[in-house]
mmCIF file of C-alpha atoms and ligand atoms in Angstrom:
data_model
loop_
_atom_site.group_PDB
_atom_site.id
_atom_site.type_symbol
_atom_site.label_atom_id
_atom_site.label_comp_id
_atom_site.label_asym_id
_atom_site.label_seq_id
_atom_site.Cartn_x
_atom_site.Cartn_y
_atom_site.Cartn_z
ATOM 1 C CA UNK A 19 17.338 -7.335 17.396
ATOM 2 C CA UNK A 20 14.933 -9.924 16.076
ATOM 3 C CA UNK A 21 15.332 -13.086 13.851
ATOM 4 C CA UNK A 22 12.304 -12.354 11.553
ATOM 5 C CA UNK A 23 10.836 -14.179 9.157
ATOM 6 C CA UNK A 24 8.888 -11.890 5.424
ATOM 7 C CA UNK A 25 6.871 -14.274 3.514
ATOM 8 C CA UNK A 26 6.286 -12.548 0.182
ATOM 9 C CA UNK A 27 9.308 -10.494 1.175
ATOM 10 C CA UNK A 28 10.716 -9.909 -2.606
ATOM 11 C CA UNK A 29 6.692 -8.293 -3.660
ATOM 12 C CA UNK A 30 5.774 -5.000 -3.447
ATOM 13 C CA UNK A 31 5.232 -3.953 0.526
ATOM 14 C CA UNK A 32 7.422 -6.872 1.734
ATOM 15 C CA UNK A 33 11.005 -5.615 -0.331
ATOM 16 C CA UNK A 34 10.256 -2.267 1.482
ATOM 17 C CA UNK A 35 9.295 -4.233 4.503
ATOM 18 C CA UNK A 36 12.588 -6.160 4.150
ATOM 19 C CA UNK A 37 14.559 -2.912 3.521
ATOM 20 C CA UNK A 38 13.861 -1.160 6.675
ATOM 21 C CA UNK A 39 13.628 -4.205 9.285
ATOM 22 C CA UNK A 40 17.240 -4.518 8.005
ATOM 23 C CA UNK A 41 18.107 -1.467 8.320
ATOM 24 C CA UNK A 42 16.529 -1.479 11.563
ATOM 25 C CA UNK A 43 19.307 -4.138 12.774
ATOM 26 C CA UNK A 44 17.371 -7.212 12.820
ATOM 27 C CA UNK A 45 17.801 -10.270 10.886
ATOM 28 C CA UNK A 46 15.708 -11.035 8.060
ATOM 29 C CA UNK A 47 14.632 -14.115 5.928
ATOM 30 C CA UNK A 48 12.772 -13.206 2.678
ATOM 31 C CA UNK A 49 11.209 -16.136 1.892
ATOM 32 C CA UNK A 50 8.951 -15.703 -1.495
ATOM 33 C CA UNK A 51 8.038 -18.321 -4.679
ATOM 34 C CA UNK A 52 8.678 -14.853 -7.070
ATOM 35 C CA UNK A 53 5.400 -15.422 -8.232
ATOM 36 C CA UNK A 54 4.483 -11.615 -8.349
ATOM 37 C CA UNK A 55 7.941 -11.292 -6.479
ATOM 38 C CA UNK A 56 10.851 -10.055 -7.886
ATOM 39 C CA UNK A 57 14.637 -10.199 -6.844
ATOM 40 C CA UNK A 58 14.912 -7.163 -8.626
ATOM 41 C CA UNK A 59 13.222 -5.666 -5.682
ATOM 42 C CA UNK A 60 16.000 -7.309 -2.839
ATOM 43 C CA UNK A 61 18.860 -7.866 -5.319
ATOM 44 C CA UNK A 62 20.529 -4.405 -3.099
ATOM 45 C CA UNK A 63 20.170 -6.382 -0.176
ATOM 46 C CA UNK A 64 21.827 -9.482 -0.813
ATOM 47 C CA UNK A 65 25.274 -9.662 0.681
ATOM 48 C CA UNK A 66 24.427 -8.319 3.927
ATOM 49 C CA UNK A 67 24.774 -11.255 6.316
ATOM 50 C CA UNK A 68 21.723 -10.295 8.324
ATOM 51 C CA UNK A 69 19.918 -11.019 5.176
ATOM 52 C CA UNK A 70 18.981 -14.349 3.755
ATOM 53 C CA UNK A 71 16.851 -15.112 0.110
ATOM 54 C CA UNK A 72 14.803 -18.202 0.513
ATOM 55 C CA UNK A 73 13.099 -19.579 -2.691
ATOM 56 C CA UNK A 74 10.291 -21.509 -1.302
ATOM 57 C CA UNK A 75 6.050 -21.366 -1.597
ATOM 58 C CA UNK A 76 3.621 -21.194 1.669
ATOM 59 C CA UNK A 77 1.804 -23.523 0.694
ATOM 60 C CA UNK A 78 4.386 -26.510 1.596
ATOM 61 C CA UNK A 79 5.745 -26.467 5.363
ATOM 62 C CA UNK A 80 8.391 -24.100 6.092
ATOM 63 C CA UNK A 81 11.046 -24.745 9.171
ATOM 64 C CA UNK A 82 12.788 -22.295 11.176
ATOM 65 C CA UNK A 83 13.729 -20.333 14.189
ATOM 66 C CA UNK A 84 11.920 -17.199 14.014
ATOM 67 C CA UNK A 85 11.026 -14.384 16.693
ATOM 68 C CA UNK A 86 8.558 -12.831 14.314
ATOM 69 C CA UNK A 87 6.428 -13.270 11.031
ATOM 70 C CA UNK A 88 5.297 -11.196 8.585
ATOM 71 C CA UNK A 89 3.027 -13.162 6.294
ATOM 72 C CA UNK A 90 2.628 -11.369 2.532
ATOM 73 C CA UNK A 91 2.914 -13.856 0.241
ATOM 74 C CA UNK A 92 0.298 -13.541 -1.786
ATOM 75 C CA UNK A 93 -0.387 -12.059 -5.323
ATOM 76 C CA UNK A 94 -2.262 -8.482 -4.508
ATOM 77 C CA UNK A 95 -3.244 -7.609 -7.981
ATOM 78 C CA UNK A 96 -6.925 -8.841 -9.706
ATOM 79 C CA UNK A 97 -5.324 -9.644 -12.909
ATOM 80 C CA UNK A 98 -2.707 -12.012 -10.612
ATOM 81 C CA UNK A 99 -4.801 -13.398 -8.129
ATOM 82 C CA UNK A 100 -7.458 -14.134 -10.954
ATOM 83 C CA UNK A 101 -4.645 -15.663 -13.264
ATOM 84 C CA UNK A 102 -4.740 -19.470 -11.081
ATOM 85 C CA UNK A 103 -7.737 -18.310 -8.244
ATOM 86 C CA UNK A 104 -7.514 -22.686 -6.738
ATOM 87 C CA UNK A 105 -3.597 -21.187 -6.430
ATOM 88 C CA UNK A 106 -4.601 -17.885 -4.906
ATOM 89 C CA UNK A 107 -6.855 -19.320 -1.588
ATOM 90 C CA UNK A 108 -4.798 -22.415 -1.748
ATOM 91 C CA UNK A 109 -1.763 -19.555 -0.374
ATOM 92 C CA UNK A 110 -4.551 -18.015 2.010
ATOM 93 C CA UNK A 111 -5.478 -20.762 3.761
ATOM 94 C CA UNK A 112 -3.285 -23.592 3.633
ATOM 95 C CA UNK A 113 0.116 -20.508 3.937
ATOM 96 C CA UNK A 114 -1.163 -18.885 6.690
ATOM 97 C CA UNK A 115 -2.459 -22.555 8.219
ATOM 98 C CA UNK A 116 1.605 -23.365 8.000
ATOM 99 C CA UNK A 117 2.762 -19.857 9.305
ATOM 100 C CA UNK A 118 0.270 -20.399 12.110
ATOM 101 C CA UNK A 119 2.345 -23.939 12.732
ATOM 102 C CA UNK A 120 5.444 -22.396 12.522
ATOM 103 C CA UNK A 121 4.654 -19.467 14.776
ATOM 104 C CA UNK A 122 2.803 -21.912 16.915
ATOM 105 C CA UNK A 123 6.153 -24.136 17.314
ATOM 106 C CA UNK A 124 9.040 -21.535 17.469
ATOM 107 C CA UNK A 125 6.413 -18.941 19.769
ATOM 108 C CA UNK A 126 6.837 -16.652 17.436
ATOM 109 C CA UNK A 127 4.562 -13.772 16.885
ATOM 110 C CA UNK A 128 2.801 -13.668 13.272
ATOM 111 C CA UNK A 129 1.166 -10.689 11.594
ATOM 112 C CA UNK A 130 -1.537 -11.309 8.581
ATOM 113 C CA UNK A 131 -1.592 -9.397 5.810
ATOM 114 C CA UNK A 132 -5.318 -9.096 5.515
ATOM 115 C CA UNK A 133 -7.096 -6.677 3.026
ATOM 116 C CA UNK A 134 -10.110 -4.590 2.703
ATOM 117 C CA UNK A 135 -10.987 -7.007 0.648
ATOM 118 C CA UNK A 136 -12.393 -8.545 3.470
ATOM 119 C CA UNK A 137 -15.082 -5.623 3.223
ATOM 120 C CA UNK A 138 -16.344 -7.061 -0.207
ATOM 121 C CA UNK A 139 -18.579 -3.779 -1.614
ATOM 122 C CA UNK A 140 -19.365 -2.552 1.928
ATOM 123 C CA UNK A 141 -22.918 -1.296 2.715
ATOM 124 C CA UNK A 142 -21.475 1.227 5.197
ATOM 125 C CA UNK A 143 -19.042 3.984 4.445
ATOM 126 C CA UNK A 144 -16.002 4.299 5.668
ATOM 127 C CA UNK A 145 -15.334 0.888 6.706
ATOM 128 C CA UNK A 146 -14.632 0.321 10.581
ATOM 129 C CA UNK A 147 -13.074 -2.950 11.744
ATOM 130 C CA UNK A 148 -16.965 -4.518 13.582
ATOM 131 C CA UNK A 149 -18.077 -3.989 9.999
ATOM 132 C CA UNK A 150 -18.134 -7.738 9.199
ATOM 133 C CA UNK A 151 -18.590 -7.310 5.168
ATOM 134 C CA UNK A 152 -20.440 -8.290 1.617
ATOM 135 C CA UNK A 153 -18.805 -10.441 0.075
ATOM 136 C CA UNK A 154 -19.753 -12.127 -2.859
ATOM 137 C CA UNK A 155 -18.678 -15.911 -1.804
ATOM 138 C CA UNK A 156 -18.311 -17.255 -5.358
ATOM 139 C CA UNK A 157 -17.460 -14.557 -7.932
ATOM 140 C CA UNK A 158 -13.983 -13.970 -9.742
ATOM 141 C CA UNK A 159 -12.782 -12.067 -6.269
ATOM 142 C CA UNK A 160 -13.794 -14.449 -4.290
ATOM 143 C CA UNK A 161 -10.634 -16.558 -4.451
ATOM 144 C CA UNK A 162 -9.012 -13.808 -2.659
ATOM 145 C CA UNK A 163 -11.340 -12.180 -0.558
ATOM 146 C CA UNK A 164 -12.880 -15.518 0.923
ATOM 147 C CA UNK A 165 -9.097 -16.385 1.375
ATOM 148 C CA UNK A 166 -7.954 -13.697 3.371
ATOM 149 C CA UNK A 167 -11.263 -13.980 5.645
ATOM 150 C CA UNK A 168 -10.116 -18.184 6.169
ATOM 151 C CA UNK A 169 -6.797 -16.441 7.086
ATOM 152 C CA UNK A 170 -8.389 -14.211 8.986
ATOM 153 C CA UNK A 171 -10.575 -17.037 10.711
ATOM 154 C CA UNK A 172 -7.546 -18.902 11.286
ATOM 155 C CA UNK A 173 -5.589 -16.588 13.016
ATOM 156 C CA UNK A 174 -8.077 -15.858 15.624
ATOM 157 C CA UNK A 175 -8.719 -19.339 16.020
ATOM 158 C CA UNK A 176 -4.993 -20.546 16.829
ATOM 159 C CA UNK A 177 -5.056 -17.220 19.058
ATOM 160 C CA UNK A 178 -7.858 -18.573 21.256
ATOM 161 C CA UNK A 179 -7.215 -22.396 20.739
ATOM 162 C CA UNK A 180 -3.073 -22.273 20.866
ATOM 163 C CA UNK A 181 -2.339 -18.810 22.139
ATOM 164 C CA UNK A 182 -0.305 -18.021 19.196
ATOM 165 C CA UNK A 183 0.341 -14.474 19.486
ATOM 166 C CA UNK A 184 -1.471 -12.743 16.502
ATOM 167 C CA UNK A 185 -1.779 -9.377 14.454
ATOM 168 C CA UNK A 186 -3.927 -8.540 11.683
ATOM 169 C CA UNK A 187 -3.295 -5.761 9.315
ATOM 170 C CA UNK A 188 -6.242 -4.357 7.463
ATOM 171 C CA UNK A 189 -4.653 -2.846 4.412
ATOM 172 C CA UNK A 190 -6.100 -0.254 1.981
ATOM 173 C CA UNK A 191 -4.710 0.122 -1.317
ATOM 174 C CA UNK A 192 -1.428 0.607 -1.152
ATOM 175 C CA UNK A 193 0.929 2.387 -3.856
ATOM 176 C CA UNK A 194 4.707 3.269 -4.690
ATOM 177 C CA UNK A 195 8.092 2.744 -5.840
ATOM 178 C CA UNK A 196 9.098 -1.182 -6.657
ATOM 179 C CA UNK A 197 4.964 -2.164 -7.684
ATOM 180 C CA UNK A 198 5.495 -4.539 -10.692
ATOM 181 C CA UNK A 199 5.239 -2.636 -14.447
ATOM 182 C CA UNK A 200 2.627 -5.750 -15.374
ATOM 183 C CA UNK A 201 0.982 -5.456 -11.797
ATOM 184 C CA UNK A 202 -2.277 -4.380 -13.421
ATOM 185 C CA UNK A 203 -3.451 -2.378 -10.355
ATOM 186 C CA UNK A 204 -4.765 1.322 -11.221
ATOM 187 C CA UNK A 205 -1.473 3.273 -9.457
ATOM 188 C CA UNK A 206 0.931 1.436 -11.876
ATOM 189 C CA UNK A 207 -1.443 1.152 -14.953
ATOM 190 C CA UNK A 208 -2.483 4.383 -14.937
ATOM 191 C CA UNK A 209 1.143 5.921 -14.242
ATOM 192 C CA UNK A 210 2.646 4.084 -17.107
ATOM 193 C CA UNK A 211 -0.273 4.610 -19.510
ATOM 194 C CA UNK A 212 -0.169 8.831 -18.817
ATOM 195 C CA UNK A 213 4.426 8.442 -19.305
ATOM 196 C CA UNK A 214 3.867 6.512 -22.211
ATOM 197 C CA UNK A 215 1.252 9.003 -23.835
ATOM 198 C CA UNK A 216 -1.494 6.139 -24.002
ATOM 199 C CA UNK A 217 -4.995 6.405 -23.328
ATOM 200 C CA UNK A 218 -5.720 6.092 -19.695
ATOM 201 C CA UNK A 219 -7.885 2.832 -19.013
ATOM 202 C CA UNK A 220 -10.984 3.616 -16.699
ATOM 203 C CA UNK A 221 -13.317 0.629 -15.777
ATOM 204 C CA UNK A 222 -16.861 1.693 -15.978
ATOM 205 C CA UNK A 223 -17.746 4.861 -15.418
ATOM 206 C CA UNK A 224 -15.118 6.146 -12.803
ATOM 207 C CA UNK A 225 -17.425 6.701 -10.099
ATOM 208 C CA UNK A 226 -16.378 3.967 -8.112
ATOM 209 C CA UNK A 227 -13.649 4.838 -4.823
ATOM 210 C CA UNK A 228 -10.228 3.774 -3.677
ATOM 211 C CA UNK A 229 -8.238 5.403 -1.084
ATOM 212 C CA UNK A 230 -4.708 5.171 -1.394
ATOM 213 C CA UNK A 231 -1.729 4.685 0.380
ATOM 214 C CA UNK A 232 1.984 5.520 0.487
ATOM 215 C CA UNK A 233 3.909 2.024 1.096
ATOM 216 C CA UNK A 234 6.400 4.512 3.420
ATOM 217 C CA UNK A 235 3.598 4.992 5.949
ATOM 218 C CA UNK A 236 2.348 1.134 5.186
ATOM 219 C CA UNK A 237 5.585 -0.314 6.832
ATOM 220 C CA UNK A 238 5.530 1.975 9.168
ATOM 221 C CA UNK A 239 2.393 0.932 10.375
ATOM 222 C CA UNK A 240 2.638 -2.890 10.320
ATOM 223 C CA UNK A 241 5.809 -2.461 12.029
ATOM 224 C CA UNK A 242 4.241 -0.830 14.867
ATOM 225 C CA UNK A 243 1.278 -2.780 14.791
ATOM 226 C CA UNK A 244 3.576 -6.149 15.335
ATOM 227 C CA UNK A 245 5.699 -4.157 17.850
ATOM 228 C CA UNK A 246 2.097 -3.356 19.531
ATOM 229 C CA UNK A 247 -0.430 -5.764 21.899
ATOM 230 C CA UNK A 248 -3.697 -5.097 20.233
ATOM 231 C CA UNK A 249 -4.764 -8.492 19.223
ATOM 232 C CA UNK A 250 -7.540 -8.213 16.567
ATOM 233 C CA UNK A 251 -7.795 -6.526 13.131
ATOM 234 C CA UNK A 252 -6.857 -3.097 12.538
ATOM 235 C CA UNK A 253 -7.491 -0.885 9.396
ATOM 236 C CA UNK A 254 -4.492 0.397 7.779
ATOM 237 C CA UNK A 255 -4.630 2.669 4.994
ATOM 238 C CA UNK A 256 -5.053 6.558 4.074
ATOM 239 C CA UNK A 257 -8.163 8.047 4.352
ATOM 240 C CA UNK A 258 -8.185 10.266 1.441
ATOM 241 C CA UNK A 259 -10.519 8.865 -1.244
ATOM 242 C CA UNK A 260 -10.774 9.328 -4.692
ATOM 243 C CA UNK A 261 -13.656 8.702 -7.180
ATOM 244 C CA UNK A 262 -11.316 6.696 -10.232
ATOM 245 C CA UNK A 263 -12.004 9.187 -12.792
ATOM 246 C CA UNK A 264 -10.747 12.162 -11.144
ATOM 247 C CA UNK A 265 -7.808 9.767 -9.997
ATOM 248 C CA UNK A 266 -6.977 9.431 -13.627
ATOM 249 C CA UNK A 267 -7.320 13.365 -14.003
ATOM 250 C CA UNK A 268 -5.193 13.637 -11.513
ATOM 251 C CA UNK A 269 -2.329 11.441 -12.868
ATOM 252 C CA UNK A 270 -2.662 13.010 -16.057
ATOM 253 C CA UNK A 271 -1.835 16.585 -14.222
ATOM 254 C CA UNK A 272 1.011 15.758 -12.453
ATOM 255 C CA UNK A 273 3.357 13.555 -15.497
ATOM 256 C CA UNK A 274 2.049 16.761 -17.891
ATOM 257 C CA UNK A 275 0.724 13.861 -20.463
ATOM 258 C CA UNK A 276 -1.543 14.125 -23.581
ATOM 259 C CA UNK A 277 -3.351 10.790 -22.485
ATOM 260 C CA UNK A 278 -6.594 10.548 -22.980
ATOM 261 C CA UNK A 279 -9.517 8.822 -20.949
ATOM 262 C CA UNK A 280 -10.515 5.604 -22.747
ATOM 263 C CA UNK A 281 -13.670 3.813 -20.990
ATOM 264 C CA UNK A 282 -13.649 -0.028 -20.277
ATOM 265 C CA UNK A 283 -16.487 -2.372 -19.350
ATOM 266 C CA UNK A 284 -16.001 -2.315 -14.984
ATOM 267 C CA UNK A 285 -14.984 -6.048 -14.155
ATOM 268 C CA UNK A 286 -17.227 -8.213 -11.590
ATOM 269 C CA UNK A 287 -18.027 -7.192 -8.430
ATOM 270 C CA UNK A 288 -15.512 -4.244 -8.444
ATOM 271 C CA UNK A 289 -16.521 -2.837 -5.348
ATOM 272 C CA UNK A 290 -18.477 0.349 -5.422
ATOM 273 C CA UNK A 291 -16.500 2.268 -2.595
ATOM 274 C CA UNK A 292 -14.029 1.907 -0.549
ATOM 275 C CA UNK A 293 -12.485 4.372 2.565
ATOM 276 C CA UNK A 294 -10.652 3.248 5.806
ATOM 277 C CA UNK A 295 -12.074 4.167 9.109
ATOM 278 C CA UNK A 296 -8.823 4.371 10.604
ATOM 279 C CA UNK A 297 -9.682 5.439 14.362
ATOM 280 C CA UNK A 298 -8.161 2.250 15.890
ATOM 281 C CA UNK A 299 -5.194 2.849 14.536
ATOM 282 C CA UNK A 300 -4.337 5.995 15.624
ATOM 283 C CA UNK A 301 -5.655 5.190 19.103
ATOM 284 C CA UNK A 302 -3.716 1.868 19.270
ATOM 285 C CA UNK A 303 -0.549 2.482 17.196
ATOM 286 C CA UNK A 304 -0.487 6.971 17.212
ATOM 287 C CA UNK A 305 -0.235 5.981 13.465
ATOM 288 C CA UNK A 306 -2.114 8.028 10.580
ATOM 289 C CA UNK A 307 -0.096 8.354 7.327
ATOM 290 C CA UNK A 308 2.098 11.456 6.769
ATOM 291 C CA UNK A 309 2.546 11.294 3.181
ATOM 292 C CA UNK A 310 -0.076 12.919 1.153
ATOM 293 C CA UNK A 311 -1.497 10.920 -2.222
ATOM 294 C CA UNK A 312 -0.171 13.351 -4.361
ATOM 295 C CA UNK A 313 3.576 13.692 -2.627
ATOM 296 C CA UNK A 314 3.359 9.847 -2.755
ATOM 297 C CA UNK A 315 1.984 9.820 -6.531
ATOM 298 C CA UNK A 316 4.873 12.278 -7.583
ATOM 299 C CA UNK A 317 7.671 9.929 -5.899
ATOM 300 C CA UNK A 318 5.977 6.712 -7.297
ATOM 301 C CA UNK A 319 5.685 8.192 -11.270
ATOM 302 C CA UNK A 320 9.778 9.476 -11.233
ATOM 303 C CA UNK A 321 10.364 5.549 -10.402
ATOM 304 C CA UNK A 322 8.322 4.843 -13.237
ATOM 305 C CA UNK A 323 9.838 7.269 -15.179
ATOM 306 C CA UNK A 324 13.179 6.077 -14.337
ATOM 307 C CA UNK A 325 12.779 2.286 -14.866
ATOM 308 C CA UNK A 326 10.875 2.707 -18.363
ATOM 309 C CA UNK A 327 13.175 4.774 -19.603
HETATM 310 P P1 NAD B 401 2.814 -8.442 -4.409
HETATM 311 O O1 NAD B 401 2.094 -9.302 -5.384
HETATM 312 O O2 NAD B 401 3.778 -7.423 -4.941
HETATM 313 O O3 NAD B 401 3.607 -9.319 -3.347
HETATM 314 C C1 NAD B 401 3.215 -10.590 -2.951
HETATM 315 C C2 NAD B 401 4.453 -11.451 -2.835
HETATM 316 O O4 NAD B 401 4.088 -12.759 -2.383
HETATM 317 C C3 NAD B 401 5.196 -11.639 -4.160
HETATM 318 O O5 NAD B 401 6.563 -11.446 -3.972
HETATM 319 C C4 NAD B 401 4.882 -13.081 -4.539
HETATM 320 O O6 NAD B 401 5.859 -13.649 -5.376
HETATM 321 C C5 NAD B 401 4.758 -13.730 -3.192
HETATM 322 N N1 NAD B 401 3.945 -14.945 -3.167
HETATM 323 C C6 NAD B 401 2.712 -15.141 -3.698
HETATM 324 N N2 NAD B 401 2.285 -16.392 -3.447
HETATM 325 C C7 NAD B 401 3.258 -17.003 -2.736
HETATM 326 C C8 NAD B 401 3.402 -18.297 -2.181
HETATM 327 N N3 NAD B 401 2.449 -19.224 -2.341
HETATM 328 N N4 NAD B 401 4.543 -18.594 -1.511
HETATM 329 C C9 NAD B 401 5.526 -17.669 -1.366
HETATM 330 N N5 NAD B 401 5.440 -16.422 -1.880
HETATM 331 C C10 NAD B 401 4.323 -16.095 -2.550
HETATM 332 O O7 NAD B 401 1.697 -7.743 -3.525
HETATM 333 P P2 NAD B 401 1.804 -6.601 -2.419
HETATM 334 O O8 NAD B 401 1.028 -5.451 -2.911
HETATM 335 O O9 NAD B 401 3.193 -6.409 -1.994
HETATM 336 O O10 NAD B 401 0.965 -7.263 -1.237
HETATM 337 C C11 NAD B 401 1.582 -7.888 -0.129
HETATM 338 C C12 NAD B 401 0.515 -8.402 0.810
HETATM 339 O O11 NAD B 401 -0.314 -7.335 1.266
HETATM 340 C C13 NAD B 401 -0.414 -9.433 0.167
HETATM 341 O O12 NAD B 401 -0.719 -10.430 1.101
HETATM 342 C C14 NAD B 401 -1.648 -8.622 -0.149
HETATM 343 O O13 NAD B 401 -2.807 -9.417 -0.168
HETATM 344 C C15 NAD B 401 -1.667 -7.616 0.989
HETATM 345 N N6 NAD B 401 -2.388 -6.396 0.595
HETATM 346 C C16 NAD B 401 -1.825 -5.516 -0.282
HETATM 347 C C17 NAD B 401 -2.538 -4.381 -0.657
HETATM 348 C C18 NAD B 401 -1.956 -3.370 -1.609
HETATM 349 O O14 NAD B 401 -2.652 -2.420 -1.977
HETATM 350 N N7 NAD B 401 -0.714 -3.475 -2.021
HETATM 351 C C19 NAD B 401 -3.824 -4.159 -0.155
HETATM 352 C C20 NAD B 401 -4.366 -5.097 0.708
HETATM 353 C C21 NAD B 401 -3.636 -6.204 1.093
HETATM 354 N N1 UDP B 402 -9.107 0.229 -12.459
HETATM 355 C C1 UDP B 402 -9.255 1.005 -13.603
HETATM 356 N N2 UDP B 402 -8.318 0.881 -14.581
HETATM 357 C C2 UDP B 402 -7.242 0.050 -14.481
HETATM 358 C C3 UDP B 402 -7.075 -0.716 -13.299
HETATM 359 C C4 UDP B 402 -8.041 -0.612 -12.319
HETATM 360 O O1 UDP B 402 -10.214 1.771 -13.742
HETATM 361 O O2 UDP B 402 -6.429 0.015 -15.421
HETATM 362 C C5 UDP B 402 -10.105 0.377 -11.383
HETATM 363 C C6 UDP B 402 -10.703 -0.928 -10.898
HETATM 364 O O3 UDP B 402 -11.827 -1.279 -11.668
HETATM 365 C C7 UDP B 402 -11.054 -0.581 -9.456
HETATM 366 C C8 UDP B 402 -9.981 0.420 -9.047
HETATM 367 O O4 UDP B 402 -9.443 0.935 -10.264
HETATM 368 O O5 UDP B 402 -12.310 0.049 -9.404
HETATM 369 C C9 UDP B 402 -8.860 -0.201 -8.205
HETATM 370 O O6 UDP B 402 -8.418 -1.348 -8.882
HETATM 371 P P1 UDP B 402 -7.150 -2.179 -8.431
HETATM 372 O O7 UDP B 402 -7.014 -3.307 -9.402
HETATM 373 O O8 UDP B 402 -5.988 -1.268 -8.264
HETATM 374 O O9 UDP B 402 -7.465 -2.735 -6.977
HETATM 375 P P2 UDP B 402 -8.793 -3.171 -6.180
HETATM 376 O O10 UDP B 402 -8.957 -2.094 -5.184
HETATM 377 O O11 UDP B 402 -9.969 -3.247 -7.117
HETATM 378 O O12 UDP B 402 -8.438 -4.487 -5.606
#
C-alpha cells in the first residue's frame, strides 16, 4: 500500500487513474483546481477513507507526505490549453518545478505526464523516444508543447542534480469514458457530433494522423511504468493510426448516424502525423495495449450516449 499523491486527479486519465490505485488498496489524494477537472468524474469515490479531494492549483506549493506522484494537472485539450496559454506553461513549469520539491523533500517518486507533443510535427515516422522533435517554439501550441519539454527538462535535471527518483510518460492520444462533453478533442467532438446527427467537423483536409488510445490500457501503463526502474522517457500510446477523415468515417459507422462531413480551415501547426514507436515499452514494462480502437470507440460512444441522453 502506498500514500499517493494524483495531481489533475478529477480530469480525464487521472479519475480513472484515481479509480483503480484505489481500488488497488492504496491511498489516494486527488488534488486538482477543476479547471478541465470535474468532480463529476470522482464524486463515486468520495466517502472511501482511503480517498481524499483536495481543491488546490500546482502552480502554488503543495505540502504533504507522499510515497508517490502522479503529476496530470494540466488542461490536455487545444481549445483549453489555448483558452489562457501564460496559464497553461505557467502549470508546466512552475507545477512540475513544485512536484519536483515535494518529491524531492518527502523522497517520493514522481511520474510526468509528458505528451507527444513533445514531438511537435515530427520529421521521422513513428516517433521513437532519441527523436528529440520540431517544435514550433512560439506558435498557439507552443504554450503546451514548450511546457511539457521545461517539465521534461526539469525532471531530468532534479534526477541528476537531487536524485529525485523520476518517470516520464510519453502519452499518445488518449480516448474514453469520463473525457469532458466541451473537451474539444476529435474522440469526444466527433462522437457527439455523429449521436447528435450533426455534421462531423474535419480540420483541413483529413489527411493528417493520430493514433489513439484506450485510457484502460493508459493506466495500466503509467502504473507499471512508476512501479518500474527505467528512468527516462517512454512512449505510451497505441500504435494503430488513423488518417482523420477515415477516423470520422469510422465514427459515423459504428453510432449508425446520418452525419455528414463538414470541412474546417486546419488550425496552426496541427501536426501532420503522429504514431508511437512503442518498442521501449514493451521491452521495459511487457506493456502494448490490449484494447483495439474500435472496441475502445464502441465503449467510449455508449458513455456518450448515456450522459447526453
Ligand atoms: P484533462 O484536461 O481531462 O485533465 C487535466 C486535469 O488537470 C483536470 O482535472 C484539470 O482541472 C487539472 N488541472 C489543470 N491545471 C491545473 C493546475 N494548475 N492545478 C491543478 N490541477 C490542474 O486532461 P487529460 O486528458 O486527463 O490529461 C491528463 C494529463 O495527461 C495532462 O497532463 C496531459 O497533458 C497529459 N496527456 C494527455 C493526453 C491525452 O490524449 N489525453 C495525451 C498526452 C498527454
Ligand atoms: N480535429 C478535427 N476536428 C475536431 C477536432 C480535432 O478534425 O473537431 C483534428 C485536429 O485538427 C487534429 C486531430 O483532429 O489534427 C487531433 O486533434 P485533438 O484536438 O484531438 O488533439 P491533438 O492531437 O491535435 O493535440
Amino acid at each position: 500500500m502506498n500514500r499517493i499523491l494524483i495531481t489533475g486527479g478529477a480530469g480525464f486519465i487521472g479519475s480513472h487513474l484515481c479509480e483503480k490505485l484505489l481500488n488497488d488498496g492504496n491511498d489516494i489524494i486527488c488534488l486538482d483546481n477543476f479547471y478541465t477537472g470535474s468532480k463529476d468524474n470522482i464524486r463515486h469515490l468520495i466517502g472511501n477513507n482511503k480517498f481524499e479531494l483536495v481543491r488546490h492549483d500546482i502552480i502554488n506549493e503543495y505540502l504533504a507526505e507522499v510515497d508517490q506522484i502522479y503529476n496530470l494537472a494540466c488542461p490536455a485539450s487545444p481549445v483549453h490549453y489555448q483558452f489562457n496559454p501564460i496559464k497553461t506553461i505557467k502549470t508546466s513549469v512552475m507545477g512540475t518545478i513544485n512536484m519536483l520539491g515535494l518529491a524531492k523533500r518527502c523522497k517520493a517518486r514522481i511520474l510526468q505526464a509528458s505528451t507527444s507533443e513533445v514531438y511537435g510535427d515530427p520529421n521521422i515516422h513513428p516517433q521513437v523516444e532519441s527523436y528529440w522533435g520540431n517544435v514550433n517554439p512560439i506558435g498557439i501550441r507552443s504554450c503546451y508543447d514548450e511546457g511539457k519539454r521545461c517539465a521534461e527538462t526539469l525532471m531530468m535535471d532534479y534526477h541528476r542534480q537531487n536524485n529525485v527518483d523520476i518517470r516520464i510518460a510519453r502519452i499518445f492520444n488518449t480516448f474514453g469514458p469520463k473525457m469532458a462533453v466541451n473537451d474539444g478533442r476529435v474522440v469526444s467532438n466527433f462522437i457527439i457530433q455523429a449521436l447528435k446527427n450533426e455534421p462531423i467537423t474535419v480540420y483541413g483536409d483529413g489527411n493528417q494522423t493520430r493514433s489513439f488510445c484506450y485510457v484502460d490500457d493508459m493506466v495500466e501503463a503509467l502504473i507499471l511504468l512508476m512501479n518500474n526502474n527505467y528512468i527516462g522517457p517512454v512512449n505510451l500510446g497505441n500504435p494503430e493510426e488513423f488518417t482523420i477523415l477515415d477516423f470520422a468515417k469510422l465514427i459515423i459507422k459504428l453510432t449508425n448516424s446520418n452525419s455528414k462531413i463538414e470541412f474546417k480551415n486546419l488550425p496552426q501547426d496541427d501536426p501532420v502525423q503522429r504514431e508511437p514507436d512503442i518498442s521501449l515499452a514493451k521491452e521495459k514494462l511487457n506493456w502494448k495495449p490490449s484494447t483495439s480502437v474500435e472496441e475502445g470507440l464502441i465503449k467510449t460512444i455508449k458513455y456518450f450516449d448515456n450522459i447526453l441522453s
